[in-house]
Every structure is written in structure tokens, then in C-alpha cells.
Amino acid sequence: MCGIIGYIGKQKAVPILIEGLKRLEYRGYDSAGISVISPPRVDEQSSLRVEAGNQQPAISKNGKIDIITVKATGKVSVLEEKINGKDIAGTIGIAHTRWATHGKPCDKNSHPHCDCQKNIFLAHNGIVENYQELKDDLIKKGHKFSSETDTEVIAHLIEEFNKKFDFKNSVLAALKLLRGTYGLAIINKKEPDKIIVARLGSPLAIGIGNGEYIIASDFSAIIRHTDQVIFMEDGEVAILTKENCEIVNMKNKSIAKEATKVEWSVEKAEKQGFDHFMLKEIFEQPDSILDAVRGRIIEKEGMVKLGGLRDVKEKLADIEKIVIVSCGTSYNAGLVGKYMLEEYAGITVEVEYASEFRYRKPLLNKNTAVIAISQSGETADTLAAIREAENKGALTLGIVNTVGSTIANETMAGVYNHAGPEIGVASTKAFTSQLSILALLTIFLGRQRGMSFVTGKRIATEMNKIPKLIANILKQAKDIKKIAKKYVQYQDFLYLGRKYNFPIALEGALKIKEISYVHAEGFASGEMKHGTIALIDKNFPTVFIAPRDSVYEKNISGMQEIKARSGKIIAIATVGDKEIKKIADDVIYIPKTLEMLTPLLSVIPLQFFAYYVGILKGLDVDKPRNLAKSVTVE
Ligand code: F6R
């Protein structure tokens, strides 16, 4: 969690840092802070006068280099207001937006944190697991702490080493003592021409501009400035000056790294006229699915081409079992994948919460493929699961949206979603792109295991139609809003679905919980009568996903059971189904498609429903309380 941004160059740092923080706010938004190196005052008499053409406005009143820090509890806009009117003129600075792990959200716990002498300031994303023992030791040495955070120990450790080493070697020495994870951006008044950044387990990218560098937790904060990016890897430390970027490993050995050209545009990361990112991302789904399948489906051969799996193609043919590890929405996508892969590729699939998998003793071997599904590619539990799988000799694969992310880098092979940046905290377009990739994977693995050309072609043809079918559902946004208005006062919802749409019941319930803060339970519709039905009365409506598929009749019986107990029903049904209208109170229609692909359609009304209930309640749907977009802590 948390977002870090840093700037070093010729421009005023503050506007760049604030703009970057706003882009990173989805990573955490309970408090924010900024530290900028301010040059000495430049006046007529001063011997410190800087060269003409490289002149910087003055700020430090005492004629010395200073570090100006401003912190604020709350969103970045609160920090921005606090800074307004302050003349912070420096061209080197770091900033942070926080999602609290150690210490409650408040100004004193906000980053950047500093040492006793207020020379060293740093912004940190991650957790220092051994902070307490380090802190006790530092306190014995006379250090005074001013926050409750784990992060602050890093500043004091560097201060301690800085008594005998230069800045870089002090940072390296301090990092060696840390257990846990970090993405770090550090400045030091004693060497005010530098930012040092370091990465272990928390993402960091360095954007290369013209005589400037922008570092950030992800490149949505960088793309406005440059498309040339170096993705840092674990164990790397970069020493940035305006002119140079030196990258070393923990042994201070130089590492040569190439910049990558990032294709995402600035516009893609903006709201484009929609009220919220979530709504924009719901509407983007025809395009994001097209992007996910583009160039990958060879319809006339009933085949798919997945470049990221080329090197493991032979190995995949021998795989006997797949274990999908993921969390939240990505877990729900994995469940749909299980139904697809077992039915069409004839391969056993287990789906596990990554947070459980990492603490079990999973039975894996070289004939098991463990697939991590992750939008961010940074989810700590999923990453740990993949590492565990690799240790056990399994083949590790990723279905990841964020290019250059840790899970993408650490898995042996994989497929990118290409859904573009997902900024709304509630996952929407990433989910449908995950389902699309799973459908392609089903064709890929199925054709390796005897799936006929005809079946492969049928799935491929239907998959190609999905973007247009979704575009049709999107036209119903206003009607779904009307339905949401009818139900906005309810405090509890049951979501039911069966077979391919059981995971969609889970996903629909998750969406409304996180966006609208109402209680919702997702269930397999056949399970309802084994206990959950006791909840049903006129105040407990059910969202029933019941397209015309192989379990349609069973679902209709389930609906009758709910009606018999005075429960209200919103049904998601296949267009033309008049029968269902007689039972349900409200019906949202989706077009017809292949049964295995219905989740790609049935989830869209549920995303809209959650969104509209949320905004009708006046909630901030893009940044729901207590959540963060990328969960990089356990
Ligand atoms: C819900 C949501 C979360 C994520 C989960 C995994 O809308 O977004 O449940 O799906 O935190 O995140 P990733 O996919 O980034 O690993």
C-alpha cells in the first residue's frame, strides 16, 4: 500500500509531486506529506548566488540548505490546501500518500519521516517487520522518535551510519538491517543534490526525463512526464542526481539497466468526462476486453496465440493440475476459470485464497501449474503464494494487468491482461479482462488436451462477440440506476448464482459491500436451502443471476422458494425470457452467449447496481473507506 513519488530536476518540485500524489492516491489516502530540499536564499550580496540560467527562487531564510516538510491527515487535497501560499521553491523532493499499517492516520505518523537532526527525510511503502528491535536499539543509542511508525527507524538507522559513511553507503548499511519490505525515496540535507531510492518487495519505477527523473510507486504518476521508465527490482538501490542515475545492488556493485517504453497514455489514466473512475472503467469494458484478446484469437483455426506462454508450452502439455491463487475479485475470476478449464480443457483446477495457500502445506510438484491472478501484480499474499509454489517446484504463471509488476516479473511465464490502468478501487474492467484471458487459456490448454477444432472455434467466435454484447448491456445504465433507487434503502442483500454464475454471485456481493457499505452475501443458489434461506423476508432482497443456461430450471425453483417467503428478487436473465418476469420483481436482461462466457455479461449489471447504490448513498465510490487499490501488506 502507500504511494511514493519523487522529483529531481530543473522544475519546481511541489506541483509535480502533488500531481503525482493525486494519481497514486488509489494506493492509500489516509494522510499525505511532502519534503522538498530548499536552496539557500539568493540575493544581491550572497556569495551563494547561483549561476544565471540555473537560478532557483529562494526559500531558506537562514542562508542554508533546508528541507521543508508539510504533512496533512486526509486526502492529498488537504495537503495541497496546506501548501497553498507557501513558497516552496526547491527542485528536489519526495512525497507520500499513506495507507496506515503501524500507527493511526495523523500528521505525526504521515510520511516523510526524519532522523533526530532533521537531515534525512524518507517516504516508505512496505513494512519493517523487525522495527521494534531496531527501535529499542536506536533508543539506547540516544535516538528520539517522533512517530509510532515502523518507517521512522529507517531514517534513524541511516543517521547512525551517516556519522561515518557517505549518504549512499549509509543507506546500503541501513537496508541490510531491515527485515520486511520497502519501496523507499530518501533525501539528505548533507548531500542535497540527490535522491536515493531502494526497492525490496514494494514497487518502484524511475521515469527518465530531460535533465530530470521522476520516481514513483507506479508509472501512472510518471507518464505525464515521460514514457521512458526503468522498473526497479528487489535488492536494487538507485542514486539519482539531476544528470545521472546510478543503480547498484546491495553490495554496491553497479547494475546496467535498460529503460522500457511504456505505452499507456495520460488520457487513459484520467476520467474522460465520467463522474468516477469506476463508472469510466465499467464503460471501458468493451475496449479493455478487445485489448485483452487482440491478436491472440485465431478464430479460423479454433486456436489462440499466447506469446507469454511460448517458452513453457511443452511443459504445459504435461501439467496434471492447476492451482489458481488470488485474492478478492481476482479470486472470483479464478473460480470462473475453474469451471471453464475443467469443463473444456479437462484439467483439474483448485482455486485458493492466496492468503490461505501461503500458510498451508500445499501438495505441489513439477506437474502442477500455479497461476497467480492479480490486477496490480503487487498483492503481498499472492506474491508469497507464488514464491511458495516456486520453492515447491511448481510451474508458476501470472495473469496480471500491471506491466513490470512484481508478480509479472517473478512468475516463470504469463499473460498480461492489457486492460489499462484501473484506478477505481473496486475492480471492474480488470475482472472481465481476467475472465477473457481465462477463456483464452481454456482454448490453449484444451487444444493441447484433445479439444476439437469445432469447440475451440465456437469458444473463439463467441469470445470475439463479447465486447459488442457488453456494449449493449451498457445502454441499460439508466434503467439499472432506476432499479438501484428502488433498493437503496435496504441494508442486506443476498446474491445467488449457480455453476458459472456462482462466482458472479460472490463478485456482485463483494462489489456492493465495498462500494455501498451494505451487508451482502454471495451464495451458490443450490446451497441457499441449507441454511441461508432463513434470512429471507421482505426486507432481505435477493439478486438472482439466472441466465438461460444448463442450470436455469434449478434457479427458477430457487426463486420460487424465495418468493414463497416474501423475498424481493432482482433477476439477471437472458434477453427474451418472459417466464422470469412473472416471478422476479425486477429483471435486468443480458444477451445470449455460450454458457461459459455468461459471467462476462452477467457481472456488468451487478457492477452498475453497486455503483449506483453507492452514489445514491452519497459515497465516494472511487475511494471506499478502509480500502486501498493494491494490498501490498499481509
Ligand atoms: C475488489 C478488489 C480486490 C482485489 C484484491 C486483489 O474490487 O479490487 O478484492 O481484487 O485486493 O488485488 P489484485 O488483483 O491486484 O491482486
XYZ file of C-alpha atoms and ligand atoms in Angstrom:
650
model
C 0.000 0.000 0.000
C 1.016 3.691 0.063
C 2.200 5.731 -2.879
C 5.604 7.338 -3.238
C 6.678 9.993 -5.684
C 9.973 11.837 -6.012
C 11.272 14.507 -8.365
C 14.776 15.754 -9.152
C 15.359 18.182 -11.991
C 15.057 21.823 -13.018
C 11.381 22.441 -12.343
C 9.716 23.357 -9.063
C 9.170 20.043 -7.332
C 5.934 20.787 -5.431
C 3.396 20.896 -8.319
C 4.902 17.746 -9.826
C 4.813 15.920 -6.512
C 1.233 16.950 -5.729
C 0.017 15.961 -9.185
C 1.812 12.619 -8.842
C 0.336 12.028 -5.395
C -3.167 12.501 -6.807
C -2.509 9.741 -9.310
C -1.170 7.485 -6.586
C -3.973 8.224 -4.163
C -5.703 4.955 -5.015
C -2.853 3.208 -3.189
C -3.831 4.787 0.109
C -5.383 8.054 1.158
C -5.484 8.435 4.902
C -2.731 11.062 5.061
C -0.078 12.606 2.845
C 3.159 14.522 3.098
C 5.903 16.196 1.136
C 9.571 17.099 1.772
C 11.447 19.428 -0.548
C 15.091 20.439 -0.448
C 15.083 24.205 -0.398
C 18.097 26.085 -1.648
C 19.648 28.973 0.304
C 18.238 32.466 -0.190
C 19.725 34.082 -3.301
C 20.228 37.836 -3.002
C 22.500 40.543 -4.398
C 25.157 40.200 -1.702
C 25.096 36.485 -1.244
C 28.227 34.553 -2.011
C 25.934 31.583 -2.539
C 24.370 33.180 -5.626
C 23.743 30.510 -8.226
C 24.677 30.716 -11.872
C 22.340 32.738 -14.072
C 20.101 30.425 -16.067
C 20.152 27.869 -13.313
C 18.697 30.235 -10.803
C 16.259 28.893 -8.264
C 13.826 31.015 -6.313
C 14.774 31.429 -2.700
C 13.091 29.938 0.324
C 15.518 29.045 3.070
C 15.656 32.167 5.233
C 18.814 31.342 7.133
C 21.086 31.158 4.093
C 21.462 27.420 4.498
C 20.052 24.483 2.657
C 16.884 23.362 4.326
C 14.294 20.634 3.945
C 10.733 21.930 4.033
C 8.192 19.303 5.094
C 4.410 19.612 5.074
C 2.065 16.833 6.232
C -1.686 16.523 6.382
C -4.178 13.969 7.650
C -6.697 13.050 4.975
C -6.602 13.117 1.227
C -3.986 14.778 -0.972
C -6.316 17.751 -1.482
C -5.935 18.560 2.231
C -2.146 18.578 1.852
C -2.480 20.732 -1.248
C -4.547 23.280 0.652
C -1.988 23.348 3.459
C 0.821 24.003 0.963
C -1.059 26.739 -0.928
C 0.529 30.090 -0.261
C 3.809 28.595 0.978
C 6.809 29.456 -1.175
C 8.458 26.065 -1.505
C 10.879 26.641 -4.293
C 13.146 23.594 -4.406
C 13.590 21.329 -7.401
C 14.267 18.136 -5.467
C 11.643 16.487 -3.312
C 9.779 13.402 -2.208
C 6.159 12.818 -1.253
C 3.915 10.087 0.063
C 0.257 9.149 0.333
C -0.400 6.732 3.170
C -2.477 3.676 3.983
C -1.764 3.100 7.633
C -0.142 -0.106 8.876
C 1.723 0.984 12.037
C 0.260 3.947 13.863
C -3.087 5.608 13.235
C -3.558 8.122 10.429
C -2.479 11.536 11.766
C 0.037 14.236 10.881
C 2.809 12.870 13.070
C 2.568 9.402 11.540
C 2.435 10.747 7.982
C 5.493 10.415 5.812
C 8.125 11.657 5.058
C 9.784 10.704 8.331
C 13.093 12.074 9.516
C 16.068 11.445 11.800
C 16.895 13.319 15.030
C 18.885 16.044 13.277
C 16.219 16.553 10.594
C 18.809 15.922 7.891
C 17.385 12.741 6.421
C 13.791 12.523 5.194
C 12.220 9.474 3.647
C 8.972 8.119 2.235
C 8.344 4.403 2.600
C 5.920 1.860 1.187
C 6.049 -1.510 2.927
C 6.572 -2.844 6.422
C 9.686 -3.091 8.587
C 8.963 -6.325 10.421
C 11.850 -6.027 12.882
C 11.259 -2.327 13.584
C 10.679 -2.802 17.310
C 14.063 -4.388 17.988
C 15.797 -1.814 15.761
C 13.940 0.989 17.525
C 14.872 -0.288 21.007
C 18.500 -0.418 19.955
C 18.406 3.079 18.463
C 16.713 4.486 21.576
C 19.547 3.013 23.653
C 21.957 4.902 21.397
C 20.109 8.138 22.185
C 17.771 8.486 19.203
C 14.482 10.278 19.790
C 11.424 9.080 17.887
C 8.537 11.291 16.982
C 6.048 8.888 15.376
C 4.512 5.468 16.009
C 5.536 4.164 12.615
C 7.844 1.338 11.659
C 9.252 3.597 8.934
C 10.941 6.082 11.225
C 13.594 3.555 12.284
C 14.993 3.638 8.755
C 15.716 7.378 8.978
C 17.462 6.945 12.344
C 19.452 3.956 11.111
C 20.716 5.971 8.149
C 21.544 8.837 10.512
C 23.581 6.454 12.643
C 25.616 5.199 9.664
C 25.894 8.697 8.215
C 28.184 9.541 11.138
C 30.934 7.577 9.387
C 29.781 6.829 5.835
C 28.556 8.933 2.938
C 24.827 9.018 2.102
C 24.819 6.066 -0.316
C 26.825 3.763 1.935
C 24.738 4.759 4.934
C 21.579 3.784 3.078
C 23.104 0.472 1.975
C 24.246 -0.304 5.510
C 20.825 0.539 6.962
C 18.920 -1.526 4.391
C 20.963 -4.598 5.275
C 19.500 -4.475 8.780
C 15.863 -4.340 7.678
C 13.530 -7.303 7.605
C 10.340 -6.806 5.629
C 9.508 -4.868 2.516
C 10.246 -1.426 1.219
C 9.964 0.997 -1.610
C 11.938 3.986 -0.366
C 12.714 7.514 -1.501
C 15.281 9.326 0.654
C 16.808 12.803 0.696
C 19.623 14.117 2.882
C 20.415 17.733 3.692
C 24.118 16.842 3.872
C 24.117 15.687 0.220
C 21.326 17.868 -1.137
C 21.860 17.100 -4.824
C 20.498 13.538 -4.604
C 17.501 11.315 -4.118
C 18.257 7.727 -3.212
C 15.571 5.143 -3.913
C 15.519 1.471 -2.968
C 13.224 -1.431 -3.525
C 12.527 -4.713 -1.784
C 9.067 -6.149 -2.268
C 7.295 -2.825 -2.928
C 7.170 -1.457 -6.449
C 9.206 1.495 -7.677
C 9.758 2.878 -11.151
C 12.114 5.615 -12.345
C 10.903 7.864 -15.161
C 13.712 9.358 -17.233
C 13.041 12.889 -18.453
C 15.251 15.520 -19.995
C 17.619 16.502 -17.186
C 15.134 15.207 -14.651
C 13.950 11.998 -13.012
C 10.554 11.178 -11.564
C 10.322 8.177 -9.305
C 7.002 6.648 -8.316
C 5.314 3.559 -6.945
C 3.763 3.067 -10.360
C 4.042 4.724 -13.691
C 0.544 6.250 -13.731
C 2.302 9.032 -11.799
C 5.138 9.188 -14.310
C 3.519 9.005 -17.749
C 2.608 12.699 -17.816
C 6.340 13.456 -17.851
C 7.955 10.676 -19.825
C 7.301 7.270 -21.374
C 10.863 6.054 -20.625
C 10.815 4.044 -17.428
C 13.227 1.853 -15.506
C 11.423 -0.700 -13.340
C 13.478 -1.328 -10.236
C 13.855 -4.855 -8.993
C 14.222 -6.196 -5.474
C 17.622 -5.503 -3.933
C 18.324 -2.514 -6.177
C 19.239 0.957 -4.982
C 19.312 3.970 -7.316
C 21.253 7.151 -6.670
C 19.719 9.982 -8.664
C 21.182 13.391 -9.378
C 19.805 15.774 -12.000
C 22.288 14.428 -14.504
C 22.701 10.815 -13.578
C 21.009 7.640 -12.420
C 23.343 5.099 -10.878
C 21.831 1.758 -9.918
C 23.670 -0.564 -7.568
C 22.920 -3.800 -5.788
C 23.136 -4.244 -2.045
C 26.867 -4.901 -2.386
C 27.297 -1.522 -4.075
C 28.054 -3.139 -7.443
C 26.772 -1.133 -10.429
C 23.913 -2.636 -12.421
C 23.263 -1.699 -16.057
C 19.520 -1.344 -16.687
C 17.602 -0.529 -19.838
C 14.656 1.849 -19.869
C 11.326 0.455 -21.092
C 8.975 2.480 -23.300
C 5.577 2.473 -21.603
C 2.609 2.549 -23.966
C -0.130 3.717 -21.553
C -1.280 7.247 -22.353
C -2.034 10.016 -19.864
C -5.645 10.202 -21.138
C -6.140 6.534 -20.340
C -5.414 7.266 -16.726
C -7.893 10.101 -16.489
C -11.653 10.149 -16.006
C -12.503 11.293 -19.505
C -15.661 13.056 -18.527
C -17.140 10.332 -16.314
C -18.109 11.222 -12.769
C -15.971 8.476 -11.326
C -13.156 6.211 -12.404
C -15.323 3.243 -11.524
C -18.029 4.313 -13.987
C -15.455 5.077 -16.666
C -13.898 1.676 -16.134
C -17.273 -0.091 -16.337
C -17.888 1.644 -19.673
C -14.386 0.809 -20.896
C -15.049 -2.921 -20.797
C -15.837 -3.479 -24.483
C -12.454 -1.896 -25.252
C -10.486 -3.482 -22.434
C -11.739 -6.930 -23.445
C -10.863 -6.211 -27.052
C -7.380 -5.217 -25.877
C -7.107 -8.419 -23.852
C -7.926 -10.690 -26.802
C -6.495 -8.595 -29.631
C -4.068 -10.567 -31.783
C -4.465 -13.602 -29.570
C -7.518 -15.362 -31.047
C -7.014 -17.259 -34.303
C -10.692 -17.868 -34.942
C -10.424 -19.828 -38.151
C -8.079 -22.333 -36.505
C -10.070 -22.510 -33.261
C -6.819 -21.614 -31.525
C -5.201 -18.870 -29.521
C -1.699 -17.446 -29.542
C -0.373 -16.518 -26.109
C 3.151 -15.167 -26.580
C 3.843 -15.090 -22.853
C 3.388 -18.873 -22.639
C 5.568 -19.711 -25.643
C 8.567 -20.792 -23.575
C 6.538 -23.105 -21.337
C 4.221 -24.536 -23.999
C 5.705 -28.052 -23.824
C 5.729 -28.037 -20.055
C 2.079 -27.012 -20.009
C 1.142 -30.025 -22.105
C 2.346 -32.265 -19.227
C 0.614 -30.353 -16.442
C -1.825 -32.530 -14.471
C -3.240 -29.991 -12.059
C -3.682 -26.237 -11.916
C -3.871 -24.270 -8.683
C -5.109 -20.708 -9.036
C -4.012 -18.357 -6.243
C -5.511 -14.905 -5.900
C -7.494 -12.564 -3.657
C -10.815 -10.720 -3.712
C -12.170 -10.046 -7.169
C -9.232 -11.844 -8.763
C -10.150 -14.905 -6.686
C -13.694 -14.758 -8.049
C -12.263 -14.655 -11.567
C -10.200 -17.725 -10.693
C -13.376 -19.582 -9.667
C -14.939 -18.912 -13.064
C -11.662 -20.133 -14.593
C -12.026 -23.422 -12.712
C -15.424 -24.068 -14.289
C -14.067 -23.173 -17.746
C -10.858 -25.180 -17.543
C -12.387 -28.281 -16.001
C -15.283 -28.410 -18.443
C -13.405 -27.616 -21.640
C -9.722 -28.346 -21.050
C -10.333 -31.443 -18.923
C -7.800 -30.459 -16.311
C -8.231 -30.452 -12.524
C -8.251 -26.946 -11.111
C -8.163 -25.818 -7.486
C -8.752 -22.193 -6.571
C -7.242 -20.911 -3.345
C -7.233 -17.679 -1.433
C -3.557 -16.728 -1.683
C -3.624 -15.703 1.969
C -4.522 -19.278 2.969
C -2.355 -21.060 0.439
C 0.827 -19.461 1.750
C 0.260 -20.887 5.230
C -0.871 -24.371 4.237
C 1.334 -27.174 3.133
C 0.058 -27.373 -0.422
C 0.825 -30.554 -2.328
C 2.543 -29.421 -5.474
C 5.039 -30.913 -7.849
C 6.572 -30.234 -11.222
C 3.362 -31.324 -12.911
C 1.371 -28.627 -11.136
C 0.963 -25.169 -12.600
C 0.229 -22.446 -10.064
C -1.424 -19.438 -11.667
C -1.462 -16.103 -9.862
C -4.261 -13.798 -10.943
C -3.668 -10.202 -9.944
C -4.673 -6.828 -11.318
C -1.920 -4.927 -9.537
C 0.690 -7.646 -9.669
C 1.751 -6.468 -6.223
C -0.671 -8.184 -3.818
C 1.541 -9.439 -0.990
C -0.420 -12.645 -0.335
C -0.494 -13.623 -3.995
C 3.193 -12.894 -4.358
C 4.015 -15.012 -1.313
C 1.882 -17.853 -2.710
C 3.781 -17.772 -5.979
C 7.111 -17.830 -4.161
C 5.941 -20.805 -2.109
C 4.850 -22.580 -5.304
C 8.192 -21.957 -6.939
C 10.012 -23.338 -3.899
C 7.932 -26.475 -4.209
C 8.981 -26.949 -7.821
C 5.697 -25.987 -9.488
C 5.471 -24.095 -12.733
C 4.387 -20.547 -11.860
C 2.313 -18.425 -14.226
C 0.775 -14.983 -13.951
C -2.390 -13.409 -15.278
C -1.502 -9.848 -14.430
C -2.650 -6.427 -15.566
C 0.200 -4.239 -14.420
C 3.194 -4.494 -16.667
C 6.523 -4.744 -14.900
C 4.862 -5.550 -11.571
C 6.488 -7.928 -9.125
C 4.187 -10.890 -9.786
C 4.641 -10.421 -13.531
C 8.396 -10.405 -13.038
C 8.603 -13.301 -10.627
C 6.346 -15.817 -12.369
C 8.041 -18.057 -14.904
C 5.643 -17.129 -17.683
C 2.277 -15.468 -18.040
C -0.265 -13.445 -19.902
C -0.866 -9.739 -19.457
C -4.488 -8.549 -19.324
C -3.810 -5.305 -21.200
C -6.869 -3.770 -19.522
C -5.043 -0.463 -18.977
C -4.740 1.317 -15.645
C -7.554 0.570 -13.227
C -7.831 3.490 -10.825
C -11.218 2.918 -9.162
C -10.541 0.893 -6.026
C -13.321 -1.560 -6.900
C -12.110 -3.806 -9.674
C -14.347 -3.904 -12.761
C -12.577 -3.950 -16.109
C -9.635 -5.896 -14.690
C -12.103 -8.621 -13.663
C -13.643 -9.030 -17.117
C -10.194 -8.962 -18.704
C -9.140 -11.729 -16.304
C -12.174 -13.766 -17.395
C -11.254 -13.154 -21.032
C -7.696 -14.378 -20.509
C -9.029 -17.439 -18.671
C -11.286 -18.200 -21.645
C -8.280 -17.956 -23.968
C -6.250 -20.141 -21.633
C -9.066 -22.686 -21.737
C -8.796 -22.858 -25.511
C -4.994 -23.006 -25.316
C -4.829 -25.822 -22.751
C -7.932 -27.521 -24.145
C -6.486 -27.778 -27.641
C -3.340 -29.326 -26.099
C -5.598 -31.941 -24.478
C -7.869 -33.015 -27.270
C -10.404 -30.187 -27.506
C -11.821 -30.383 -31.005
C -11.293 -27.706 -33.601
C -15.076 -27.162 -33.630
C -15.236 -26.497 -29.881
C -12.151 -24.284 -29.981
C -13.645 -22.310 -32.844
C -17.005 -21.975 -31.116
C -15.462 -20.513 -27.956
C -13.186 -18.263 -30.028
C -16.086 -16.984 -32.146
C -18.278 -16.294 -29.120
C -15.395 -14.642 -27.270
C -14.881 -12.274 -30.190
C -18.542 -11.197 -29.891
C -18.372 -10.374 -26.170
C -17.262 -6.705 -26.473
C -20.320 -5.892 -28.631
C -22.659 -7.755 -26.270
C -21.273 -5.794 -23.312
C -21.753 -2.552 -25.243
C -25.461 -3.480 -25.429
C -25.697 -4.027 -21.674
C -24.035 -0.649 -21.064
C -27.027 1.010 -22.752
C -29.140 -0.084 -19.788
C -27.179 2.012 -17.290
C -30.098 4.405 -16.694
C -32.590 1.563 -16.177
C -30.267 -0.096 -13.676
C -29.945 3.225 -11.859
C -33.760 3.303 -11.522
C -33.708 -0.182 -10.020
C -30.892 0.872 -7.666
C -33.104 3.770 -6.476
C -35.831 1.291 -5.517
C -33.421 -0.742 -3.397
C -31.110 1.904 -1.977
C -32.679 1.808 1.486
C -32.115 -1.938 2.018
C -29.336 -2.921 4.403
C -28.926 -6.575 3.381
C -28.748 -8.387 0.056
C -28.374 -11.998 -0.947
C -26.649 -12.737 -4.266
C -27.309 -16.145 -5.776
C -25.987 -17.922 -8.828
C -25.176 -21.443 -9.894
C -22.353 -23.107 -11.863
C -20.584 -20.433 -13.943
C -22.558 -17.721 -12.206
C -21.896 -18.799 -8.632
C -18.593 -16.831 -8.652
C -20.523 -13.899 -10.118
C -22.839 -14.004 -7.097
C -19.708 -13.702 -4.934
C -18.400 -10.873 -7.073
C -21.721 -8.985 -7.074
C -21.884 -9.221 -3.274
C -18.256 -8.087 -2.925
C -18.880 -5.076 -5.204
C -21.886 -3.796 -3.272
C -20.202 -4.378 0.091
C -17.095 -2.415 -0.779
C -18.801 0.422 -2.665
C -22.039 0.891 -0.755
C -21.196 -0.438 2.713
C -24.278 -2.635 2.795
C -24.233 -6.186 4.004
C -24.364 -8.702 1.158
C -23.778 -12.428 0.930
C -22.894 -14.314 -2.201
C -24.004 -17.929 -2.340
C -24.300 -20.900 -4.635
C -28.057 -20.867 -5.268
C -28.370 -24.582 -4.523
C -26.857 -24.007 -1.082
C -29.479 -21.450 -0.068
C -31.937 -24.024 1.227
C -29.275 -25.463 3.571
C -29.482 -22.551 5.950
C -29.276 -19.143 4.314
C -32.943 -19.201 3.338
C -33.721 -18.459 6.989
C -32.614 -14.864 6.344
C -35.218 -14.252 3.669
C -38.114 -11.907 4.358
C -39.497 -8.769 2.770
C -36.511 -6.739 3.985
C -33.845 -9.025 2.555
C -33.833 -8.782 -1.269
C -32.056 -11.297 -3.495
C -30.102 -10.584 -6.646
C -30.529 -13.795 -8.626
C -28.247 -14.480 -11.583
C -30.278 -16.820 -13.728
C -29.427 -16.752 -17.430
C -30.872 -19.418 -19.757
C -28.144 -21.990 -19.163
C -27.875 -25.633 -18.120
C -28.984 -24.837 -14.545
C -31.791 -22.431 -15.417
C -34.631 -24.669 -14.195
C -32.908 -25.179 -10.845
C -32.523 -21.431 -10.443
C -36.210 -20.876 -11.193
C -37.090 -23.293 -8.376
C -34.793 -21.340 -6.061
C -36.578 -18.122 -6.999
C -39.955 -19.653 -6.234
C -38.677 -20.610 -2.809
C -37.661 -17.011 -2.154
C -40.990 -15.615 -3.388
C -42.835 -18.065 -1.136
C -41.082 -16.339 1.790
C -41.971 -12.808 0.667
C -38.438 -12.085 -0.551
C -37.928 -9.497 -3.289
C -35.929 -10.556 -6.359
C -33.837 -8.672 -8.878
C -33.069 -11.185 -11.633
C -30.287 -11.120 -14.181
C -31.797 -13.026 -17.085
C -31.270 -13.786 -20.749
C -32.959 -11.454 -23.167
C -36.359 -12.805 -24.260
C -37.005 -14.700 -21.020
C -40.621 -13.795 -20.257
C -41.052 -16.558 -17.685
C -38.712 -14.911 -15.207
C -40.646 -11.615 -15.341
C -43.585 -13.395 -13.744
C -41.515 -14.316 -10.684
C -38.931 -11.573 -10.170
C -39.764 -8.033 -9.027
C -37.206 -6.515 -11.362
C -35.327 -8.019 -14.290
C -32.124 -6.872 -15.977
C -31.551 -8.593 -19.295
C -28.230 -9.701 -20.756
C -27.680 -11.040 -24.294
C -27.299 -14.717 -25.086
C -23.848 -16.255 -25.289
C -22.037 -19.524 -24.664
C -22.684 -20.700 -21.097
C -19.008 -20.496 -20.084
C -18.887 -16.855 -21.183
C -22.082 -15.681 -19.408
C -20.089 -14.374 -16.392
C -18.520 -11.765 -18.687
C -22.026 -10.405 -19.276
C -23.855 -11.096 -16.026
C -21.307 -9.218 -13.920
C -21.878 -5.915 -15.762
C -25.367 -5.174 -14.294
C -24.004 -6.052 -10.853
C -21.146 -3.561 -11.235
C -23.667 -0.874 -12.239
C -26.016 -1.801 -9.401
C -23.241 -1.493 -6.780
C -22.046 1.758 -8.337
C -25.483 3.390 -8.377
C -26.425 2.260 -4.869
C -23.088 3.749 -3.736
C -23.541 7.128 -5.405
C -27.216 7.339 -4.397
C -25.982 6.995 -0.833
C -23.561 9.851 -1.497
C -20.439 7.706 -1.052
C -17.004 8.149 -2.602
C -17.146 5.062 -4.801
C -13.641 5.525 -6.204
C -12.112 5.544 -2.758
C -14.264 3.481 -0.423
C -13.410 3.707 3.242
C -10.783 1.385 4.747
C -9.634 0.091 1.365
C -6.669 0.529 -0.896
C -6.226 -0.453 -4.502
C -3.199 -2.574 -4.106
C -2.774 -4.607 -0.943
C 0.979 -4.910 -0.562
C 0.863 -5.953 3.085
C -0.311 -9.194 4.633
C -12.262 -5.675 -5.149
C -10.821 -5.641 -5.363
C -9.964 -6.509 -4.525
C -8.798 -7.060 -5.357
C -7.828 -7.847 -4.462
C -6.706 -8.450 -5.271
O -12.935 -4.828 -6.034
O -10.335 -4.907 -6.187
O -10.702 -7.542 -3.944
O -9.304 -7.876 -6.364
O -7.304 -6.993 -3.492
O -5.972 -7.473 -5.930
P -5.066 -7.817 -7.174
O -5.946 -8.300 -8.270
O -4.398 -6.525 -7.511
O -4.106 -8.878 -6.748
